mmCIF file of C-alpha atoms in Angstrom:
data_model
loop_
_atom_site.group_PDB
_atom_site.id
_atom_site.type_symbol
_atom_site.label_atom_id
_atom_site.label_comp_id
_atom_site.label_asym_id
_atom_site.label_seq_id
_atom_site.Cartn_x
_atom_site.Cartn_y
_atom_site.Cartn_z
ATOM 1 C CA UNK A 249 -2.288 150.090 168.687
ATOM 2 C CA UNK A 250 -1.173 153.129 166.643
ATOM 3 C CA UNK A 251 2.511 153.712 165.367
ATOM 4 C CA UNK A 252 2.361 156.944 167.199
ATOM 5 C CA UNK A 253 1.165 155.446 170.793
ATOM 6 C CA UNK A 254 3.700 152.087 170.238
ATOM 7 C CA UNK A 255 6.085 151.474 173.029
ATOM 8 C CA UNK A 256 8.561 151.455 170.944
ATOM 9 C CA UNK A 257 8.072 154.686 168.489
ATOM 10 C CA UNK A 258 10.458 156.987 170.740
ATOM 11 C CA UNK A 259 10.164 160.280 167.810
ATOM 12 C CA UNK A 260 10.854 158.324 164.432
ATOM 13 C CA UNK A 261 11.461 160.623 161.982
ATOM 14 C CA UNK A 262 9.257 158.282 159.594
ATOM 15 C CA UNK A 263 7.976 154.457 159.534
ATOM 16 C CA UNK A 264 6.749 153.583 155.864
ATOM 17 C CA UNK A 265 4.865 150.168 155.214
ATOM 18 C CA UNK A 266 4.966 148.602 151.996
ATOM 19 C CA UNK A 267 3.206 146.096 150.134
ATOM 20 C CA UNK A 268 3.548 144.385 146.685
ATOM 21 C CA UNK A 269 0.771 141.869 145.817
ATOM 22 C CA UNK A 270 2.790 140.604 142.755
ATOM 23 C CA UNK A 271 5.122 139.877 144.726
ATOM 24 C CA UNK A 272 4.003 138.930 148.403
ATOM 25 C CA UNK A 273 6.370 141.936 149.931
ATOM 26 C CA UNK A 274 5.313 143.201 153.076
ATOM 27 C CA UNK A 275 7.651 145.445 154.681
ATOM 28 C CA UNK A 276 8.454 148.284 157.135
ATOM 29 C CA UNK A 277 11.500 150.863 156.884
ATOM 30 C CA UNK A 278 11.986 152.938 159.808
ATOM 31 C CA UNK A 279 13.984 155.910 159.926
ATOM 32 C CA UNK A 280 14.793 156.721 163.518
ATOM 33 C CA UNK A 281 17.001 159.946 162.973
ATOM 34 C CA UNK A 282 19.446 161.255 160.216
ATOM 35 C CA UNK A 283 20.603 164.151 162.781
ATOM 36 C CA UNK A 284 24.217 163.262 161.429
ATOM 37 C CA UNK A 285 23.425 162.079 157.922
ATOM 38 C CA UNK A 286 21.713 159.471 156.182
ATOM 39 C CA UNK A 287 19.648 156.982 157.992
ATOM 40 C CA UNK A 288 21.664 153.224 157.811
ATOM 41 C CA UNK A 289 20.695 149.981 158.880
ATOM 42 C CA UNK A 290 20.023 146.445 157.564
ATOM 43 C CA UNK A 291 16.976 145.106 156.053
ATOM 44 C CA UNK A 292 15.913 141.679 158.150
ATOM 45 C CA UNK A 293 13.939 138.804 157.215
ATOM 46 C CA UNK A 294 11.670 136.962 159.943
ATOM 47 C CA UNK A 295 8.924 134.915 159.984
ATOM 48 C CA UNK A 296 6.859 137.061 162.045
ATOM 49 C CA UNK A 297 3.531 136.105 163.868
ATOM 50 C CA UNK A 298 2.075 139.409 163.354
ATOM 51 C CA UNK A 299 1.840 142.853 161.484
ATOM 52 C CA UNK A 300 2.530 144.198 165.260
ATOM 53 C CA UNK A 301 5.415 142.093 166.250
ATOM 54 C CA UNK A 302 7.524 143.011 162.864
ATOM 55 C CA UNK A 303 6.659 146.795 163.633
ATOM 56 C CA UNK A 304 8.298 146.087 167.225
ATOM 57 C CA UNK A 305 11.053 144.841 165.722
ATOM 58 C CA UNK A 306 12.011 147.199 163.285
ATOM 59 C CA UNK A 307 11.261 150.051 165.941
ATOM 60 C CA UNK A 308 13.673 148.668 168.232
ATOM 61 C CA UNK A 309 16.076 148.175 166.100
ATOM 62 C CA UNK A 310 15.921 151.610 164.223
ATOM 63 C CA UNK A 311 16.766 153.300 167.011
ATOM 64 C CA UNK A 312 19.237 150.737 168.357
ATOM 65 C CA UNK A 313 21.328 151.778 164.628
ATOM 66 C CA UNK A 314 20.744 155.412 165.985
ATOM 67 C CA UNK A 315 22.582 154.577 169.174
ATOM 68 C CA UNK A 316 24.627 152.034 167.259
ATOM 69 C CA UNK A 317 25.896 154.915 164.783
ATOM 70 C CA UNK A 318 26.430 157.471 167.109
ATOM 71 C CA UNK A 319 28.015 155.599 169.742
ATOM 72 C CA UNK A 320 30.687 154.395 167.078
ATOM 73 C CA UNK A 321 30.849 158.352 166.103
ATOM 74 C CA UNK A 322 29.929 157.434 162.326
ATOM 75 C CA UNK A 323 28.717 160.552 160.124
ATOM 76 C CA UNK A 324 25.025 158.956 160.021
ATOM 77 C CA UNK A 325 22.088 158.596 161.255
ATOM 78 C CA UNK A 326 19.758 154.937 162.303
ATOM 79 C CA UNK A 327 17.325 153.707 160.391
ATOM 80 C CA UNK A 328 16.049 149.778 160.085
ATOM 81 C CA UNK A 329 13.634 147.896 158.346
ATOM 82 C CA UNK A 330 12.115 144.498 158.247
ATOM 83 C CA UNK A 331 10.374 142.235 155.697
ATOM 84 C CA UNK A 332 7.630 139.803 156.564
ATOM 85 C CA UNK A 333 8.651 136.450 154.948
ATOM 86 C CA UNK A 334 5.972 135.405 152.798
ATOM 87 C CA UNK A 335 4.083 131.470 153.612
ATOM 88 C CA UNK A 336 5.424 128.751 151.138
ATOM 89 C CA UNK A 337 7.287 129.235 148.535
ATOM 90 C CA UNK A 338 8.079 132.632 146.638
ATOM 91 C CA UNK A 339 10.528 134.481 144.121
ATOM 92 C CA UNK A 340 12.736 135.628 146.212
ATOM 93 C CA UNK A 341 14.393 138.016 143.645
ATOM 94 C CA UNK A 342 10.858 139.725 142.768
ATOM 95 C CA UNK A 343 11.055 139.855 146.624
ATOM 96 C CA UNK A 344 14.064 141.609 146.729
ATOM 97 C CA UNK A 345 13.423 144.086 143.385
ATOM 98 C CA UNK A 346 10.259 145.114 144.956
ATOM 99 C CA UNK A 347 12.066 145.897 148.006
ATOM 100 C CA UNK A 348 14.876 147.793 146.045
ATOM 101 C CA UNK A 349 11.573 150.029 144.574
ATOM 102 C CA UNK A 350 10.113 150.567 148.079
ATOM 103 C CA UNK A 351 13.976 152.297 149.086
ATOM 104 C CA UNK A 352 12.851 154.710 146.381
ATOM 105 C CA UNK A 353 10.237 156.519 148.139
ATOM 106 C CA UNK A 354 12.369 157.845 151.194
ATOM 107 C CA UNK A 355 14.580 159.328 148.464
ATOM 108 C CA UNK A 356 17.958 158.297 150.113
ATOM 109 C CA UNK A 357 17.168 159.145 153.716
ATOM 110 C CA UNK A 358 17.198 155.543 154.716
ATOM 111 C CA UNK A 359 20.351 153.161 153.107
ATOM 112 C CA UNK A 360 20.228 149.616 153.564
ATOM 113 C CA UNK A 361 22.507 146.800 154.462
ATOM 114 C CA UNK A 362 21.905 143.103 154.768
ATOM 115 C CA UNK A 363 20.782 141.573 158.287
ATOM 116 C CA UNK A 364 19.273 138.447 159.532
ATOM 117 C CA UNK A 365 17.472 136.387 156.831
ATOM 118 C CA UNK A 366 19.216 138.959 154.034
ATOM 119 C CA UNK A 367 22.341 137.904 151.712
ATOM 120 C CA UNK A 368 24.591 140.402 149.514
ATOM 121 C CA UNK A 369 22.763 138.131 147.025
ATOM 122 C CA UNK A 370 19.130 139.581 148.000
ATOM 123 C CA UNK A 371 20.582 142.860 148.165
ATOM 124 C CA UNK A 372 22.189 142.499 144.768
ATOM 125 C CA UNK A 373 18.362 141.994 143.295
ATOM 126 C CA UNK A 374 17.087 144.901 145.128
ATOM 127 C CA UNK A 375 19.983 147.266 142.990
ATOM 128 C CA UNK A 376 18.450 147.165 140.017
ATOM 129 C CA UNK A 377 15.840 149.059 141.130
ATOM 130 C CA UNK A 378 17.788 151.154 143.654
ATOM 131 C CA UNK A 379 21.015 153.014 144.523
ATOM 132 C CA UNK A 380 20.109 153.540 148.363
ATOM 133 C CA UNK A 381 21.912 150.171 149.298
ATOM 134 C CA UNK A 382 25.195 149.311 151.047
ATOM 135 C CA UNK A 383 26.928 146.132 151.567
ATOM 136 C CA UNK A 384 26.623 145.070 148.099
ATOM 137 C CA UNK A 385 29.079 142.395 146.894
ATOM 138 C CA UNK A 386 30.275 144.442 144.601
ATOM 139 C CA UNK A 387 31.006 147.053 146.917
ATOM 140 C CA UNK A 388 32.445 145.920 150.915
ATOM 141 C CA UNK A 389 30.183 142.502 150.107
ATOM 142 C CA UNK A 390 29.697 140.933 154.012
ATOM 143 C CA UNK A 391 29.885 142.964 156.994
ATOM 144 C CA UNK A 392 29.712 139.541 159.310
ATOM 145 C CA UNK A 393 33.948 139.431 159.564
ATOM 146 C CA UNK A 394 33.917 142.539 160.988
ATOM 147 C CA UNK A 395 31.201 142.575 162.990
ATOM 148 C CA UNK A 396 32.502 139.171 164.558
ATOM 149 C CA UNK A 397 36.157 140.951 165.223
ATOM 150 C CA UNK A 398 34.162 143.917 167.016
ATOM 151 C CA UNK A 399 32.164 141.544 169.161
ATOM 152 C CA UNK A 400 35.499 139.174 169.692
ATOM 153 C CA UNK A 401 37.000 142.505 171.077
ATOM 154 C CA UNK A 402 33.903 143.501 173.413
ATOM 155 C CA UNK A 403 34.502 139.553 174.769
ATOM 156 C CA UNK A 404 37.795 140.319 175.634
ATOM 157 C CA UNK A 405 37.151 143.375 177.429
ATOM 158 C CA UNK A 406 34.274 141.433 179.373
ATOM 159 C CA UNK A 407 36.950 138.876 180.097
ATOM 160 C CA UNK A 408 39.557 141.177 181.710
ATOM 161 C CA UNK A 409 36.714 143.085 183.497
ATOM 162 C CA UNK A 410 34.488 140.046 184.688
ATOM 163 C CA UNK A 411 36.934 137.569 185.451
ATOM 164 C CA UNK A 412 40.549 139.855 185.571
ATOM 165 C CA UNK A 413 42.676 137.449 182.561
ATOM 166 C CA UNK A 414 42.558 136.851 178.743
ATOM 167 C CA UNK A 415 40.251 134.766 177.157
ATOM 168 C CA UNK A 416 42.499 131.298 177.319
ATOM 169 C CA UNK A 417 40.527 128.959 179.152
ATOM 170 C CA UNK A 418 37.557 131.066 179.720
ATOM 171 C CA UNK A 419 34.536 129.271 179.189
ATOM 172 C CA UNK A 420 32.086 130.865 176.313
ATOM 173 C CA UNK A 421 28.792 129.944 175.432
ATOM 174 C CA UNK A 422 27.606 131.186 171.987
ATOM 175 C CA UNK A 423 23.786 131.189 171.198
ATOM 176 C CA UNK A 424 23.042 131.519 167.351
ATOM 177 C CA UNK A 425 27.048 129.574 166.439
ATOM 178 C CA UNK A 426 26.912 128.888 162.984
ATOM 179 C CA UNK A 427 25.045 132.251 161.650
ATOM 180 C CA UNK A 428 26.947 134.497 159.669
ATOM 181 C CA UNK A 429 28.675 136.434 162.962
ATOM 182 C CA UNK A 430 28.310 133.702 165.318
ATOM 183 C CA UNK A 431 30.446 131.258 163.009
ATOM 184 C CA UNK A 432 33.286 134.123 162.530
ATOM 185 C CA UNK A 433 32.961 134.758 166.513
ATOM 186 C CA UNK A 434 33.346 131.557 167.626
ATOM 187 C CA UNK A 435 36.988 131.133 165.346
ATOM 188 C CA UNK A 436 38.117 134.067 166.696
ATOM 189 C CA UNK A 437 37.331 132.293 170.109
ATOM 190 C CA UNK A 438 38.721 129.420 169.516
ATOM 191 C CA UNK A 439 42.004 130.629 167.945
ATOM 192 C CA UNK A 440 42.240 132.953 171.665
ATOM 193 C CA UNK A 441 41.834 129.657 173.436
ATOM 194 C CA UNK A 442 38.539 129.838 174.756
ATOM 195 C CA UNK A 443 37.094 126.781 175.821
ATOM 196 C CA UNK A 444 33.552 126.940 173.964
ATOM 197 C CA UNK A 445 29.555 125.525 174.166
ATOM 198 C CA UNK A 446 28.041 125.948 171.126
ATOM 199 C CA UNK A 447 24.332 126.036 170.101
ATOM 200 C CA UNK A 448 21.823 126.762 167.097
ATOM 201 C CA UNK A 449 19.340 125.573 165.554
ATOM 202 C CA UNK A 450 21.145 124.336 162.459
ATOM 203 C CA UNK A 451 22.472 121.074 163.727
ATOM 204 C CA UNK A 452 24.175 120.272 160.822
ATOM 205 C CA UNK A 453 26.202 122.901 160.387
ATOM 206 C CA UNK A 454 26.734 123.071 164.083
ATOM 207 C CA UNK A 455 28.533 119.589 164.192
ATOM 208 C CA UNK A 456 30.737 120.639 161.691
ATOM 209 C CA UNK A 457 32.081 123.703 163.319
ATOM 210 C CA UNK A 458 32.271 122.277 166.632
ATOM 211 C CA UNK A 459 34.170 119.465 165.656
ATOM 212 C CA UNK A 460 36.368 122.076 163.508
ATOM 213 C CA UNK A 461 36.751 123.941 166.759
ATOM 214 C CA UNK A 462 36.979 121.328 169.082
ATOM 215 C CA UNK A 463 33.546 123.083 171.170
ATOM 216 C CA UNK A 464 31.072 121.511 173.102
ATOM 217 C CA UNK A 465 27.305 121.119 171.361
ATOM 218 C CA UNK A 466 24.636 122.296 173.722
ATOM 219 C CA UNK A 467 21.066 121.549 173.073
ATOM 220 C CA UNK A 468 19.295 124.905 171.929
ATOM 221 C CA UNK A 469 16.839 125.359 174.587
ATOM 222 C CA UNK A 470 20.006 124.937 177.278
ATOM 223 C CA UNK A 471 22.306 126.883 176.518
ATOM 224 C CA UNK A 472 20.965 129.485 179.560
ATOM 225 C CA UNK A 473 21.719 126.645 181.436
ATOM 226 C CA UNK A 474 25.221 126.343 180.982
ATOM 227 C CA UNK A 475 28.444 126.804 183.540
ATOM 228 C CA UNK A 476 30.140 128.873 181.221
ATOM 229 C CA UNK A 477 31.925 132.173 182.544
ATOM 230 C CA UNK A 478 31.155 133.935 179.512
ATOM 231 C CA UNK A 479 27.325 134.528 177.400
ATOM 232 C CA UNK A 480 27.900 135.680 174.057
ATOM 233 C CA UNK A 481 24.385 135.659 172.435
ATOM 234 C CA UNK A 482 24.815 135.706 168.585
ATOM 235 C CA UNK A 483 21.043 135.072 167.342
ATOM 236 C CA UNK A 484 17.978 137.202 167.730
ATOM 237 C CA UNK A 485 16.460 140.002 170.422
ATOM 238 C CA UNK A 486 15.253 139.578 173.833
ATOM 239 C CA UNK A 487 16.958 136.621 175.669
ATOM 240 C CA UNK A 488 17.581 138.254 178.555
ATOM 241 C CA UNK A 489 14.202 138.329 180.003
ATOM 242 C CA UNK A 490 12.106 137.424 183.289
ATOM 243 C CA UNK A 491 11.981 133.289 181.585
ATOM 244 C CA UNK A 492 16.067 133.355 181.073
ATOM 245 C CA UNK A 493 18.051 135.811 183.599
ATOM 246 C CA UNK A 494 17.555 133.330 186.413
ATOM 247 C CA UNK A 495 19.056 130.644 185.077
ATOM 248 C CA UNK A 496 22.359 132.124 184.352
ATOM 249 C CA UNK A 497 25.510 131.222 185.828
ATOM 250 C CA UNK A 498 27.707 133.343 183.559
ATOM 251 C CA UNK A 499 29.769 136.345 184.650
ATOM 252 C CA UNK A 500 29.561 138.347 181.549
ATOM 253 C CA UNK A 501 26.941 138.821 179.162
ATOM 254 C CA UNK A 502 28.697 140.226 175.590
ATOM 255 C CA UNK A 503 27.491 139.359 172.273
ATOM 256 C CA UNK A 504 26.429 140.163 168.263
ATOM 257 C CA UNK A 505 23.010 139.706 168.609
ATOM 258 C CA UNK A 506 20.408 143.512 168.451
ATOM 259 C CA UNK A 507 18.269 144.059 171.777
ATOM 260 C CA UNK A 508 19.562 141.166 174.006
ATOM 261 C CA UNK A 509 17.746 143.092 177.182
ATOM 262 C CA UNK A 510 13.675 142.104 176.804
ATOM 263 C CA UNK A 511 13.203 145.275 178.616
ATOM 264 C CA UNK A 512 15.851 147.856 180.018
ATOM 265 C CA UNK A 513 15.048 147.226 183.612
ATOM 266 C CA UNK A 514 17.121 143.471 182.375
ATOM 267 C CA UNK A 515 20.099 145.726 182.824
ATOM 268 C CA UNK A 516 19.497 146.663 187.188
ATOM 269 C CA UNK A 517 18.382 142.779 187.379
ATOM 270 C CA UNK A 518 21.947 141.531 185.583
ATOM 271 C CA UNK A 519 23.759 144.012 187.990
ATOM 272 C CA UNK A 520 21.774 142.853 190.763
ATOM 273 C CA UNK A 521 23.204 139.508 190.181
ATOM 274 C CA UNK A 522 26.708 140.739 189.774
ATOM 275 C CA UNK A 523 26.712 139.997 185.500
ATOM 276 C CA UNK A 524 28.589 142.832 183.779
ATOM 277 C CA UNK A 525 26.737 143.456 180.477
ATOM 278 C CA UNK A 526 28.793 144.558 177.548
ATOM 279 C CA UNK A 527 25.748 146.918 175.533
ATOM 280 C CA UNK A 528 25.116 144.907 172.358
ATOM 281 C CA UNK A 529 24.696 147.770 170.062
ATOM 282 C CA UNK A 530 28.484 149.437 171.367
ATOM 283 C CA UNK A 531 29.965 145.948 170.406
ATOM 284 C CA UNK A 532 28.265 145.078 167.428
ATOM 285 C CA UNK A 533 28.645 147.761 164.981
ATOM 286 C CA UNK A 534 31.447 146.499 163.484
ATOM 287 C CA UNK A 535 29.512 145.541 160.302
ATOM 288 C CA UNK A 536 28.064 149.460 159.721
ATOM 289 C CA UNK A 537 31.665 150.836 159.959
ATOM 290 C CA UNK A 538 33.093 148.050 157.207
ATOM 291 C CA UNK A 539 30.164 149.677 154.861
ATOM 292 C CA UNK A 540 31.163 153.180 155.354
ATOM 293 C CA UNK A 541 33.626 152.047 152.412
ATOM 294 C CA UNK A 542 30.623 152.426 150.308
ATOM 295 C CA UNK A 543 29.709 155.670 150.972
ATOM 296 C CA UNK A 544 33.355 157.435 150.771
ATOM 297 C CA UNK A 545 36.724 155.700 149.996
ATOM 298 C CA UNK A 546 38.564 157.313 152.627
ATOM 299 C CA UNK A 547 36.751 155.213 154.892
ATOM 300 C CA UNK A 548 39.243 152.070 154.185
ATOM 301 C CA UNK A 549 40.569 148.888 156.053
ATOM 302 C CA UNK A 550 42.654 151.073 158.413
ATOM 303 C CA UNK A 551 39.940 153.200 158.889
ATOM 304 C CA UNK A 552 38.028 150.686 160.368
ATOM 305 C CA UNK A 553 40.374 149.061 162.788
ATOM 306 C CA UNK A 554 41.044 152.257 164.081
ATOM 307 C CA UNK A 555 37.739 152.666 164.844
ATOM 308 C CA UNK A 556 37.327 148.609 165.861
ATOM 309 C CA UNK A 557 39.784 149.766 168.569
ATOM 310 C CA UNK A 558 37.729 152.482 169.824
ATOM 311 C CA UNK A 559 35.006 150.038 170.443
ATOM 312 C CA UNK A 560 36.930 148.969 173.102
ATOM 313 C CA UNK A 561 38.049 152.426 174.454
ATOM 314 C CA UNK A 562 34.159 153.501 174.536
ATOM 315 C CA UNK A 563 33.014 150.052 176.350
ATOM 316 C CA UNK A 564 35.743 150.806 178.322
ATOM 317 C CA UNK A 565 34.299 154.145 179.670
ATOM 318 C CA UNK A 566 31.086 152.517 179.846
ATOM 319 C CA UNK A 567 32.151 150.105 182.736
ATOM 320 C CA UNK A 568 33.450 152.710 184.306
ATOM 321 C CA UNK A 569 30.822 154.654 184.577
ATOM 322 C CA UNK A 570 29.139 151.815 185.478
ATOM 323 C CA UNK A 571 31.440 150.914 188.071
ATOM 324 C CA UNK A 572 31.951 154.539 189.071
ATOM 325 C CA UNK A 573 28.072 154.952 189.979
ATOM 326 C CA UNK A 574 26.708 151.652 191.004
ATOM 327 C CA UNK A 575 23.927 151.784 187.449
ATOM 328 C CA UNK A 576 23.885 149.734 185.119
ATOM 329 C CA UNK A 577 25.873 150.066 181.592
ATOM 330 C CA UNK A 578 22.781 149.677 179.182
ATOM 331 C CA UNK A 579 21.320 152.695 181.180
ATOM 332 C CA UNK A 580 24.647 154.588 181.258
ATOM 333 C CA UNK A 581 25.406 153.803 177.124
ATOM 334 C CA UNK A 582 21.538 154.407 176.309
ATOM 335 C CA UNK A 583 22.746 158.135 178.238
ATOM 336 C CA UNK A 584 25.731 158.348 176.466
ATOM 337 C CA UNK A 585 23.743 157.867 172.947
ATOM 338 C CA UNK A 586 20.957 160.175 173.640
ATOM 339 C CA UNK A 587 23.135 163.239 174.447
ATOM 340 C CA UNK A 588 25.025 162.990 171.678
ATOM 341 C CA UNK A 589 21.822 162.746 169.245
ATOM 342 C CA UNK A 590 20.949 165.736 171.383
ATOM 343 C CA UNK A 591 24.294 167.565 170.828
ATOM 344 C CA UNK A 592 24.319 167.024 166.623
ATOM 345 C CA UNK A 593 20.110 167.962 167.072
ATOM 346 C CA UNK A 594 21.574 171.122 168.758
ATOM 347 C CA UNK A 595 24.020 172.226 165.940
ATOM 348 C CA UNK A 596 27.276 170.659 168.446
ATOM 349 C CA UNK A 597 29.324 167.811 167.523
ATOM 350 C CA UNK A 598 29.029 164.397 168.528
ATOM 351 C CA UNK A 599 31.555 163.424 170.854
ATOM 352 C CA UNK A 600 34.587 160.732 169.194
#
């Protein structure tokens, strides 16, 4: 399959592959649009099966940072890219430098930020060969605090929608706990009075911050399973799909993780079964508006709970569309998104 034919191309500006023998890189950066600026999105790590399954990836979630970016009104554009994780063991920091030289060629049209599988620590190694980076530590360092308190907000307007009260006794399960959101999310949670069902991979670490939080520990593979009121995915893409969506018993589907829908048609099927979906890229951008601090100072802490709160107000309008027209609110957001790339294509501004 060609880039151009992929599923998932959908008018990329550019998709660049990279690959550095010395030191086992193998990477794609995707530039999806930089209509309103600079493309910006995080770099992910992944053990991929295949050359064609990273490319998916880093497609879909270019363009989710598009829709990301401009749904959060944020003067840039969406770009994304993914590394291959190399077999055995490598240098990680020859990893990261070559990756810092590959930012070089697109000339500052794509900046990147950390993502799954990517520390301020990688990125760190990757700036002495580069400037086009955000998120650095010595700059806003981790976005995952304020991409938990965006999500934590999108739960509790999934809460008063789905099931009409605060989140006190509301029963959450979080997929992907004890990752750098999911960890943050699940305090937040906790501290609201949520009563929680935790699950990842990392069992360790998952003991120790369910018994911190008093949660429930749900075996990984079961946690679609669960009688929770409340699904706030927190790992990777794709887990509501034809294998998953008819085993839940939740109300609400709101969460960190990028692409939760398989396919968009997921969207009708979780209206079908009366599950109000909170759009995962509306909810999750806290993280790109805490590095806007990089690119201009005026972009500071107040800055971005103001526009933390207006997560909420465009969710908000979302459901009501939603509500308003019987669709459902992926298709109505993924609307939203494209009209306003359209508008700032078209010389108009973006609506706030």
């Amino acid at each position: 399959m060609s880039v151009f034919e992929h599923a998932a191309f959908r008018n990329h500006e550019k998709v660049l592959f990279v690959s550095d023998e010395a030191s086992g890189l193998k990477a794609i950066l995707a530039v999806h649009s930089t209509v309103r600026g600079p493309a910006v999105g995080g770099c992910r790590m992944w053990s991929y099966d295949s050359s064609n399954d990273a490319l998916t990836d880093v497609l879909r979630l270019s363009q989710g940072m598009s829709f990301k970016n401009i749904m959060a009104d944020l003067p840039i554009g969406g770009g994304k890219s993914v590394i291959m994780r190399p077999a055995g063991d490598f240098d990680r920091v020859a990893l990261f430098e070559a990756f810092g030289r590959a930012l070089n060629a697109l000339n500052g049209e794509y900046l990147s930020a950390e993502d799954v599988g990517v520390s301020p620590a990688d990125l760190d190694a990757a700036s002495r060969h580069t400037q086009h980076l955000v998120g650095l530590s010595s700059g806003t360092g981790d976005p995952s605090p304020i991409t938990a308190r965006g999500v934590f907000f999108g739960v509790q307007v999934a809460a008063e929608r789905a099931l009409g009260q605060n989140l006190k006794g509301v029963k959450i399960a979080v997929q992907g706990a004890t990752g750098h959101v999911g960890a943050y999310l699940v305090r937040h949670l906790a501290e609201a009075g949520a009563d929680l069902f935790l699950a990842d991979i990392n069992e360790a670490a998952l003991k120790t911050l369910a018994d911190e939080v008093g949660a429930t520990i749900v075996p990984a593979d079961e946690i679609y399973d669960v009688e929770a009121d409340i699904f706030a995915p927190c790992a990777l893409g794709s887990i509501v799909n034809p294998d998953t969506i008819d085993r839940f018993k939740f109300k609400a589907i709101a969460g960190a993780a990028n692409n939760q829908l398989a396919t968009p048609d997921m969207g009708a099927e979780l209206q079908k079964r009366g599950i109000l979906y909170a759009p995962d890229y509306v909810i999750n951008a806290g993280g790109i508006i805490n590095v806007m601090g990089d690119l201009d100072p005026r972009f500071d802490a107040n800055w971005v709970e103001g526009k933390l709160q207006g997560l909420k107000a465009t969710l908000g309008e979302i459901l009501d569309r939603s509500d308003a027209g019987g669709r459902p609110a992926n298709v109505i957001s993924d609307e939203i998104a494209r009209q306003r790339l359209e508008d700032a294509r078209s010389g108009g501004k973006a609506a706030a």
